[in-house]
Every structure is written in C-alpha cells, then in structure tokens.
Amino acid sequence: MKRVTKVTALAAAMVMLAGTLTACGSSKGDTLTFGTNAEFPPFEFVASEGVIGQYDGIDMAIAKNIAEQNGMTAEIENMEFDSLLVALQNGQIDAVIAGMTATDERRETVDFSTPYYTATQVMIVKEDSDIAAASDMADKRICVVQGYTGEVCVQDMGYPYEAFKKGTEAVLELTNGKCDVVVIDSATAQKYVSDNEGLKIVEDASAFESEEYAIAVQKGNTELLEKINKSIESMLADGTVNELAVKYTEAVSE
Ligand code: ARG
C-alpha cells in the first residue's frame, strides 16, 4: 500500500514536471533571443528607455520588428562583441544583430541574412591632424576596437596598433592625446565626433572597402534565416530601415 502511494506520488510529480517543461518550452518558442554588444551607437546602445527594455538603436528596432512580424517577442542578450558568434554557435542566442559586417571569415562559422546597411571604416583624428589618407597612419599611433573589422583592416595594412574593448575607450585615448587615429565604422565614428570636441573624420575610399551589416544565425538554420530575410526585405522595401537610420543618427547627434 505504502509503495503504491509512493509510485503514485512520483507519477504525479513527473506529470507536474512535464507540465512545467512544456510551459517553459512553449514560452521559449515565442521568444527570439538576439545577441548584441550595446556599445555601438547608433545601432545599439543602452538608454534609460529603449525599444527593447534598456536597449535602443537601429538594430534594436529592427530586431523588435522581426520578432513581432513573426509573432514572437524579441529579447536581448548583451555581451562582448568577441563572444557573440561563440554564443550563437552554442545556442545561447538565436541570432546576432550587432552592426556586424558579413565577412567571408565569419561566413565560415555562421550564416548571414540579407544585408540591411552599408558602411565603411573611417579614421577619427584630432581636428589639426595631418592624416589625410590611410597610408598616413604608417608612423602614427593607431587605436582600434578588438574584434571589429577595423582591427582586421589595420592588421591587413601591416601597421602596429593598440586594441581596446570599447569604441569609447579608443576615442578617449585619442582625445587624451595618447593615440593619433581611431579606425572604426562610419556611423559610429560620426556619433563619437559629435560627442567630443576637436575631432574630425577622414575617409579613404581607396583603402577601406564598403561593408555590409547583416544578421547572423547558426549555420544551416534556414527556417529562422528565411523569416529574418523576409522581414528585412520588407523593411528595406517600405523604407523602415531608412527611417530608423535617419531617426537614430539625428537622435544621437543631438
Ligand atoms: N562592423 C564592425 C564589425 O563587424 C563593428 C561592429 C561592432 N558592433 C558592436 N555592436 N559592437 O566588426
């Protein structure tokens, strides 16, 4: 008799556990978890009130739209830029949206969506700098952000450089006079120049190729990739991406 009771209790516990698991599983199904590195205005930054919790920016609005258009809720996991692709491969996040350039090297480990933004690397220098082209960096102290395509560019040019964890740290080094030039993505550079007195942007289209930002998913996750592509294509076609770019570049340069 006693034994039967125990078995029944165990069975009941298992049913409850199964119920919990199902509830968990289905709620997880309604969530689309994007990984980002919210240190990259105007694409992603932390704000007192963002479009997804405290996260705001062009990418965050795009992520929210993608989730909503597919009947899901967008969730953000903020981490170091270098950790994003590993977290994606581990399944810790469903997708990466981080102003991430779709490069051949990254394509070896993840799949990229239809690109939604075209950028280029630029040089941020002091207003009185004599740097006018990328080749002028040869004998200068160069700062980049670790893991960004800007680092790869400078590496490929064969110049020594110092890498920082955040764009703001590299720019601080520049304003403090400890470095001569920061190589970083164009729109983010604009933001730093408008935030800090005495800086300007130098472009060199012959040295820096154009880059395309895209969303990354796990290799072979075509189901999610198709959903994301459909949303991106509709947001490109109806002008949403453009509007967001205008909105956030104005907002951050105020
Ligand atoms: N576009 C550059 C890259 O792909 C920089 C991206 C930085 N993004 C960020 N959220 N911190 O490497």
mmCIF file of C-alpha atoms and ligand atoms in Angstrom:
data_model
loop_
_atom_site.group_PDB
_atom_site.id
_atom_site.type_symbol
_atom_site.label_atom_id
_atom_site.label_comp_id
_atom_site.label_asym_id
_atom_site.label_seq_id
_atom_site.Cartn_x
_atom_site.Cartn_y
_atom_site.Cartn_z
ATOM 1 C CA MET A 1 0.000 0.000 0.000
ATOM 2 C CA LYS A 2 2.711 2.368 1.053
ATOM 3 C CA ARG A 3 4.661 1.536 -2.069
ATOM 4 C CA VAL A 4 1.737 2.255 -4.335
ATOM 5 C CA THR A 5 1.326 5.664 -2.758
ATOM 6 C CA LYS A 6 4.956 6.427 -3.385
ATOM 7 C CA VAL A 7 4.703 5.395 -7.008
ATOM 8 C CA THR A 8 1.575 7.475 -7.452
ATOM 9 C CA ALA A 9 3.261 10.468 -5.866
ATOM 10 C CA LEU A 10 6.245 10.024 -8.119
ATOM 11 C CA ALA A 11 3.995 9.721 -11.167
ATOM 12 C CA ALA A 12 2.167 12.871 -10.113
ATOM 13 C CA ALA A 13 5.454 14.672 -9.645
ATOM 14 C CA MET A 14 6.561 13.589 -13.077
ATOM 15 C CA VAL A 15 3.359 14.820 -14.653
ATOM 16 C CA MET A 16 3.868 18.174 -12.938
ATOM 17 C CA LEU A 17 7.449 18.306 -14.085
ATOM 18 C CA ALA A 18 6.406 17.503 -17.633
ATOM 19 C CA GLY A 19 3.833 20.279 -17.383
ATOM 20 C CA THR A 20 6.492 22.729 -16.284
ATOM 21 C CA LEU A 21 8.781 21.689 -19.092
ATOM 22 C CA THR A 22 6.069 22.128 -21.682
ATOM 23 C CA ALA A 23 5.137 25.530 -20.323
ATOM 24 C CA CYS A 24 8.778 26.519 -20.446
ATOM 25 C CA GLY A 25 9.299 25.124 -23.895
ATOM 26 C CA SER A 26 6.314 26.857 -25.419
ATOM 27 C CA SER A 27 7.081 30.225 -23.862
ATOM 28 C CA LYS A 28 10.647 29.929 -25.148
ATOM 29 C CA GLY A 29 9.197 29.292 -28.592
ATOM 30 C CA ASP A 30 7.597 32.739 -28.523
ATOM 31 C CA THR A 31 10.865 34.450 -27.758
ATOM 32 C CA LEU A 32 13.531 35.363 -30.281
ATOM 33 C CA THR A 33 16.787 35.964 -28.464
ATOM 34 C CA PHE A 34 19.199 38.318 -30.176
ATOM 35 C CA GLY A 35 22.753 38.731 -29.010
ATOM 36 C CA THR A 36 24.317 42.145 -29.323
ATOM 37 C CA ASN A 37 27.083 44.326 -27.942
ATOM 38 C CA ALA A 38 25.353 47.540 -26.930
ATOM 39 C CA GLU A 39 28.456 49.703 -27.340
ATOM 40 C CA PHE A 40 27.866 50.741 -30.907
ATOM 41 C CA PRO A 41 25.649 53.776 -31.389
ATOM 42 C CA PRO A 42 23.515 54.463 -33.400
ATOM 43 C CA PHE A 43 22.959 50.709 -33.922
ATOM 44 C CA GLU A 44 22.859 49.572 -30.300
ATOM 45 C CA PHE A 45 23.352 51.370 -27.044
ATOM 46 C CA VAL A 46 21.938 51.364 -23.556
ATOM 47 C CA ALA A 47 19.298 54.007 -22.864
ATOM 48 C CA SER A 48 17.017 54.738 -19.927
ATOM 49 C CA GLU A 49 14.142 53.646 -22.138
ATOM 50 C CA GLY A 50 14.947 51.671 -25.254
ATOM 51 C CA VAL A 51 12.823 49.845 -27.824
ATOM 52 C CA ILE A 52 13.635 46.534 -26.140
ATOM 53 C CA GLY A 53 13.990 47.148 -22.433
ATOM 54 C CA GLN A 54 17.016 49.356 -21.918
ATOM 55 C CA TYR A 55 18.399 48.613 -25.382
ATOM 56 C CA ASP A 56 17.929 51.173 -28.110
ATOM 57 C CA GLY A 57 19.174 51.884 -31.623
ATOM 58 C CA ILE A 58 18.628 50.993 -35.281
ATOM 59 C CA ASP A 59 19.404 47.293 -34.765
ATOM 60 C CA MET A 60 17.213 47.036 -31.686
ATOM 61 C CA ALA A 61 14.228 48.458 -33.575
ATOM 62 C CA ILE A 62 14.920 46.064 -36.467
ATOM 63 C CA ALA A 63 15.143 43.107 -34.049
ATOM 64 C CA LYS A 64 11.877 44.076 -32.427
ATOM 65 C CA ASN A 65 10.132 44.319 -35.802
ATOM 66 C CA ILE A 66 11.482 40.955 -36.951
ATOM 67 C CA ALA A 67 10.208 39.250 -33.815
ATOM 68 C CA GLU A 68 6.817 40.937 -33.957
ATOM 69 C CA GLN A 69 6.316 40.212 -37.649
ATOM 70 C CA ASN A 70 6.818 36.553 -36.787
ATOM 71 C CA GLY A 71 4.534 36.532 -33.757
ATOM 72 C CA MET A 72 7.394 36.463 -31.286
ATOM 73 C CA THR A 73 8.908 38.710 -28.641
ATOM 74 C CA ALA A 74 12.450 39.968 -29.050
ATOM 75 C CA GLU A 75 14.833 39.538 -26.173
ATOM 76 C CA ILE A 76 18.358 40.937 -25.984
ATOM 77 C CA GLU A 77 21.459 39.359 -24.517
ATOM 78 C CA ASN A 78 24.171 41.973 -24.221
ATOM 79 C CA MET A 79 27.728 40.644 -24.299
ATOM 80 C CA GLU A 80 31.213 41.386 -25.550
ATOM 81 C CA PHE A 81 31.449 41.670 -29.318
ATOM 82 C CA ASP A 82 34.024 38.884 -29.421
ATOM 83 C CA SER A 83 31.666 36.466 -27.649
ATOM 84 C CA LEU A 84 28.710 36.879 -29.993
ATOM 85 C CA LEU A 85 29.492 34.250 -32.611
ATOM 86 C CA VAL A 86 30.503 31.691 -29.987
ATOM 87 C CA ALA A 87 27.247 32.299 -28.088
ATOM 88 C CA LEU A 88 25.379 31.816 -31.357
ATOM 89 C CA GLN A 89 27.126 28.546 -32.101
ATOM 90 C CA ASN A 90 26.443 27.362 -28.535
ATOM 91 C CA GLY A 91 22.742 28.071 -28.951
ATOM 92 C CA GLN A 92 22.761 30.609 -26.117
ATOM 93 C CA ILE A 93 21.172 33.093 -28.535
ATOM 94 C CA ASP A 94 19.110 32.606 -31.707
ATOM 95 C CA ALA A 95 20.667 35.355 -33.798
ATOM 96 C CA VAL A 96 23.244 38.135 -33.684
ATOM 97 C CA ILE A 97 22.325 41.712 -34.540
ATOM 98 C CA ALA A 98 25.264 43.967 -33.775
ATOM 99 C CA GLY A 99 26.144 46.151 -36.738
ATOM 100 C CA MET A 100 28.043 43.059 -37.717
ATOM 101 C CA THR A 101 29.761 43.090 -41.069
ATOM 102 C CA ALA A 102 29.145 39.948 -43.109
ATOM 103 C CA THR A 103 32.717 38.879 -43.840
ATOM 104 C CA ASP A 104 33.978 35.745 -45.583
ATOM 105 C CA GLU A 105 35.833 34.769 -42.440
ATOM 106 C CA ARG A 106 32.665 34.904 -40.343
ATOM 107 C CA ARG A 107 30.723 33.091 -43.064
ATOM 108 C CA GLU A 108 32.859 30.068 -42.305
ATOM 109 C CA THR A 109 31.094 29.649 -38.962
ATOM 110 C CA VAL A 110 27.669 31.300 -39.333
ATOM 111 C CA ASP A 111 25.083 32.197 -41.964
ATOM 112 C CA PHE A 112 24.197 35.830 -42.688
ATOM 113 C CA SER A 113 20.881 37.400 -43.618
ATOM 114 C CA THR A 114 20.191 39.803 -46.442
ATOM 115 C CA PRO A 115 22.311 42.878 -45.623
ATOM 116 C CA TYR A 116 20.415 45.863 -44.227
ATOM 117 C CA TYR A 117 23.066 48.605 -44.035
ATOM 118 C CA THR A 118 26.201 49.619 -45.923
ATOM 119 C CA ALA A 119 29.089 51.111 -44.004
ATOM 120 C CA THR A 120 32.801 51.688 -44.326
ATOM 121 C CA GLN A 121 35.743 52.115 -41.995
ATOM 122 C CA VAL A 122 36.866 55.704 -41.415
ATOM 123 C CA MET A 123 39.595 57.381 -39.402
ATOM 124 C CA ILE A 124 38.796 59.627 -36.459
ATOM 125 C CA VAL A 125 41.587 62.117 -35.823
ATOM 126 C CA LYS A 126 42.125 65.389 -33.982
ATOM 127 C CA GLU A 127 40.991 68.434 -35.964
ATOM 128 C CA ASP A 128 44.576 69.595 -36.508
ATOM 129 C CA SER A 129 45.851 66.161 -37.607
ATOM 130 C CA ASP A 130 47.868 65.854 -40.812
ATOM 131 C CA ILE A 131 46.412 62.408 -41.536
ATOM 132 C CA ALA A 132 44.615 62.701 -44.871
ATOM 133 C CA ALA A 133 44.764 59.116 -46.156
ATOM 134 C CA ALA A 134 45.087 55.618 -44.704
ATOM 135 C CA SER A 135 48.754 55.461 -45.735
ATOM 136 C CA ASP A 136 49.430 58.454 -43.453
ATOM 137 C CA MET A 137 48.794 56.150 -40.496
ATOM 138 C CA ALA A 138 52.091 54.363 -41.165
ATOM 139 C CA ASP A 139 54.061 56.190 -38.490
ATOM 140 C CA LYS A 140 51.152 57.067 -36.202
ATOM 141 C CA ARG A 141 49.741 55.517 -33.049
ATOM 142 C CA ILE A 142 46.628 53.670 -34.196
ATOM 143 C CA CYS A 143 43.717 52.581 -31.990
ATOM 144 C CA VAL A 144 41.037 50.053 -32.937
ATOM 145 C CA VAL A 145 38.349 48.060 -31.158
ATOM 146 C CA GLN A 146 39.120 44.423 -30.518
ATOM 147 C CA GLY A 147 37.439 42.040 -32.934
ATOM 148 C CA TYR A 148 35.911 44.744 -35.114
ATOM 149 C CA THR A 149 36.540 44.750 -38.861
ATOM 150 C CA GLY A 150 38.531 47.953 -38.286
ATOM 151 C CA GLU A 151 41.117 45.867 -36.468
ATOM 152 C CA VAL A 152 41.303 43.442 -39.396
ATOM 153 C CA CYS A 153 41.767 46.345 -41.852
ATOM 154 C CA VAL A 154 44.670 47.842 -39.910
ATOM 155 C CA GLN A 155 46.170 44.388 -39.465
ATOM 156 C CA ASP A 156 45.978 43.793 -43.214
ATOM 157 C CA MET A 157 47.715 47.105 -43.857
ATOM 158 C CA GLY A 158 50.533 45.820 -41.686
ATOM 159 C CA TYR A 159 50.535 48.704 -39.199
ATOM 160 C CA PRO A 160 51.035 48.233 -35.477
ATOM 161 C CA TYR A 161 48.039 49.246 -33.359
ATOM 162 C CA GLU A 162 46.508 49.077 -29.922
ATOM 163 C CA ALA A 163 43.135 47.347 -29.457
ATOM 164 C CA PHE A 164 40.521 48.420 -26.914
ATOM 165 C CA LYS A 165 37.387 46.667 -25.680
ATOM 166 C CA LYS A 166 35.086 49.583 -26.434
ATOM 167 C CA GLY A 167 34.897 52.351 -29.012
ATOM 168 C CA THR A 168 34.551 54.913 -26.229
ATOM 169 C CA GLU A 169 37.844 53.753 -24.719
ATOM 170 C CA ALA A 170 39.677 54.125 -28.032
ATOM 171 C CA VAL A 171 38.208 57.602 -28.539
ATOM 172 C CA LEU A 172 39.204 58.625 -25.004
ATOM 173 C CA GLU A 173 42.765 57.597 -25.837
ATOM 174 C CA LEU A 174 42.559 59.876 -28.875
ATOM 175 C CA THR A 175 41.122 62.873 -27.028
ATOM 176 C CA ASN A 176 43.770 62.369 -24.308
ATOM 177 C CA GLY A 177 46.463 62.560 -26.955
ATOM 178 C CA LYS A 178 47.703 59.026 -26.329
ATOM 179 C CA CYS A 179 46.847 57.890 -29.825
ATOM 180 C CA ASP A 180 46.625 59.659 -33.187
ATOM 181 C CA VAL A 181 43.863 57.872 -35.018
ATOM 182 C CA VAL A 182 40.922 55.551 -34.323
ATOM 183 C CA VAL A 183 39.749 53.288 -37.141
ATOM 184 C CA ILE A 184 36.062 52.413 -36.766
ATOM 185 C CA ASP A 185 32.769 52.143 -38.672
ATOM 186 C CA SER A 186 31.434 55.338 -40.265
ATOM 187 C CA ALA A 187 28.122 55.925 -38.465
ATOM 188 C CA THR A 188 29.596 55.155 -35.054
ATOM 189 C CA ALA A 189 32.521 57.471 -35.829
ATOM 190 C CA GLN A 190 30.032 60.261 -36.619
ATOM 191 C CA LYS A 191 28.476 59.777 -33.221
ATOM 192 C CA TYR A 192 31.824 59.982 -31.413
ATOM 193 C CA VAL A 193 32.852 63.079 -33.353
ATOM 194 C CA SER A 194 29.618 64.858 -32.479
ATOM 195 C CA ASP A 195 30.014 63.830 -28.817
ATOM 196 C CA ASN A 196 33.605 65.042 -28.488
ATOM 197 C CA GLU A 197 35.041 68.453 -29.293
ATOM 198 C CA GLY A 198 38.027 68.790 -31.565
ATOM 199 C CA LEU A 199 37.699 65.602 -33.601
ATOM 200 C CA LYS A 200 37.074 65.050 -37.298
ATOM 201 C CA ILE A 201 36.578 62.166 -39.679
ATOM 202 C CA VAL A 202 38.944 61.318 -42.511
ATOM 203 C CA GLU A 203 37.686 58.975 -45.221
ATOM 204 C CA ASP A 204 39.736 56.963 -47.656
ATOM 205 C CA ALA A 205 37.536 55.044 -50.049
ATOM 206 C CA SER A 206 40.512 53.574 -51.871
ATOM 207 C CA ALA A 207 41.853 51.984 -48.683
ATOM 208 C CA PHE A 208 38.646 50.906 -46.960
ATOM 209 C CA GLU A 209 36.135 48.765 -48.803
ATOM 210 C CA SER A 210 32.432 49.068 -48.171
ATOM 211 C CA GLU A 211 30.992 46.667 -45.612
ATOM 212 C CA GLU A 212 27.507 45.262 -45.255
ATOM 213 C CA TYR A 213 25.789 44.736 -41.929
ATOM 214 C CA ALA A 214 23.699 41.587 -41.644
ATOM 215 C CA ILE A 215 22.120 39.378 -39.008
ATOM 216 C CA ALA A 216 23.882 36.115 -38.202
ATOM 217 C CA VAL A 217 22.178 32.794 -37.442
ATOM 218 C CA GLN A 218 23.578 29.337 -36.784
ATOM 219 C CA LYS A 219 24.897 27.639 -39.884
ATOM 220 C CA GLY A 220 22.064 25.750 -41.537
ATOM 221 C CA ASN A 221 19.232 27.417 -39.585
ATOM 222 C CA THR A 222 17.371 28.170 -42.795
ATOM 223 C CA GLU A 223 13.985 28.282 -41.074
ATOM 224 C CA LEU A 224 14.961 31.273 -38.953
ATOM 225 C CA LEU A 225 17.055 32.822 -41.710
ATOM 226 C CA GLU A 226 14.076 32.831 -44.083
ATOM 227 C CA LYS A 227 11.882 34.552 -41.500
ATOM 228 C CA ILE A 228 14.571 37.155 -40.839
ATOM 229 C CA ASN A 229 15.201 37.746 -44.540
ATOM 230 C CA LYS A 230 11.514 38.211 -45.251
ATOM 231 C CA SER A 231 11.250 40.825 -42.514
ATOM 232 C CA ILE A 232 14.436 42.630 -43.539
ATOM 233 C CA GLU A 233 13.389 42.701 -47.182
ATOM 234 C CA SER A 234 10.000 44.168 -46.283
ATOM 235 C CA MET A 235 11.632 46.764 -44.006
ATOM 236 C CA LEU A 236 14.051 47.729 -46.772
ATOM 237 C CA ALA A 237 11.261 47.930 -49.347
ATOM 238 C CA ASP A 238 8.851 50.038 -47.289
ATOM 239 C CA GLY A 239 11.527 52.435 -46.056
ATOM 240 C CA THR A 240 11.521 51.337 -42.408
ATOM 241 C CA VAL A 241 15.277 50.769 -42.267
ATOM 242 C CA ASN A 242 15.908 54.146 -43.852
ATOM 243 C CA GLU A 243 13.580 55.890 -41.423
ATOM 244 C CA LEU A 244 15.276 54.204 -38.484
ATOM 245 C CA ALA A 245 18.715 55.191 -39.747
ATOM 246 C CA VAL A 246 17.628 58.817 -40.082
ATOM 247 C CA LYS A 247 15.858 58.808 -36.726
ATOM 248 C CA TYR A 248 18.768 57.364 -34.771
ATOM 249 C CA THR A 249 21.519 59.322 -36.479
ATOM 250 C CA GLU A 250 19.651 62.539 -35.688
ATOM 251 C CA ALA A 251 18.824 61.425 -32.181
ATOM 252 C CA VAL A 252 22.390 60.506 -31.282
ATOM 253 C CA SER A 253 23.972 63.592 -32.779
ATOM 254 C CA GLU A 254 21.834 65.984 -30.753
HETATM 255 N N1 ARG B 1 31.057 46.368 -38.253
HETATM 256 C C1 ARG B 1 32.114 46.011 -37.380
HETATM 257 C C2 ARG B 1 32.315 44.516 -37.353
HETATM 258 O O1 ARG B 1 31.523 43.795 -37.839
HETATM 259 C C3 ARG B 1 31.917 46.510 -35.957
HETATM 260 C C4 ARG B 1 30.675 46.033 -35.290
HETATM 261 C C5 ARG B 1 30.616 46.384 -33.829
HETATM 262 N N2 ARG B 1 29.330 46.136 -33.291
HETATM 263 C C6 ARG B 1 29.011 46.216 -31.982
HETATM 264 N N3 ARG B 1 27.756 46.016 -31.667
HETATM 265 N N4 ARG B 1 29.877 46.476 -31.068
HETATM 266 O O2 ARG B 1 33.291 44.045 -36.839
#
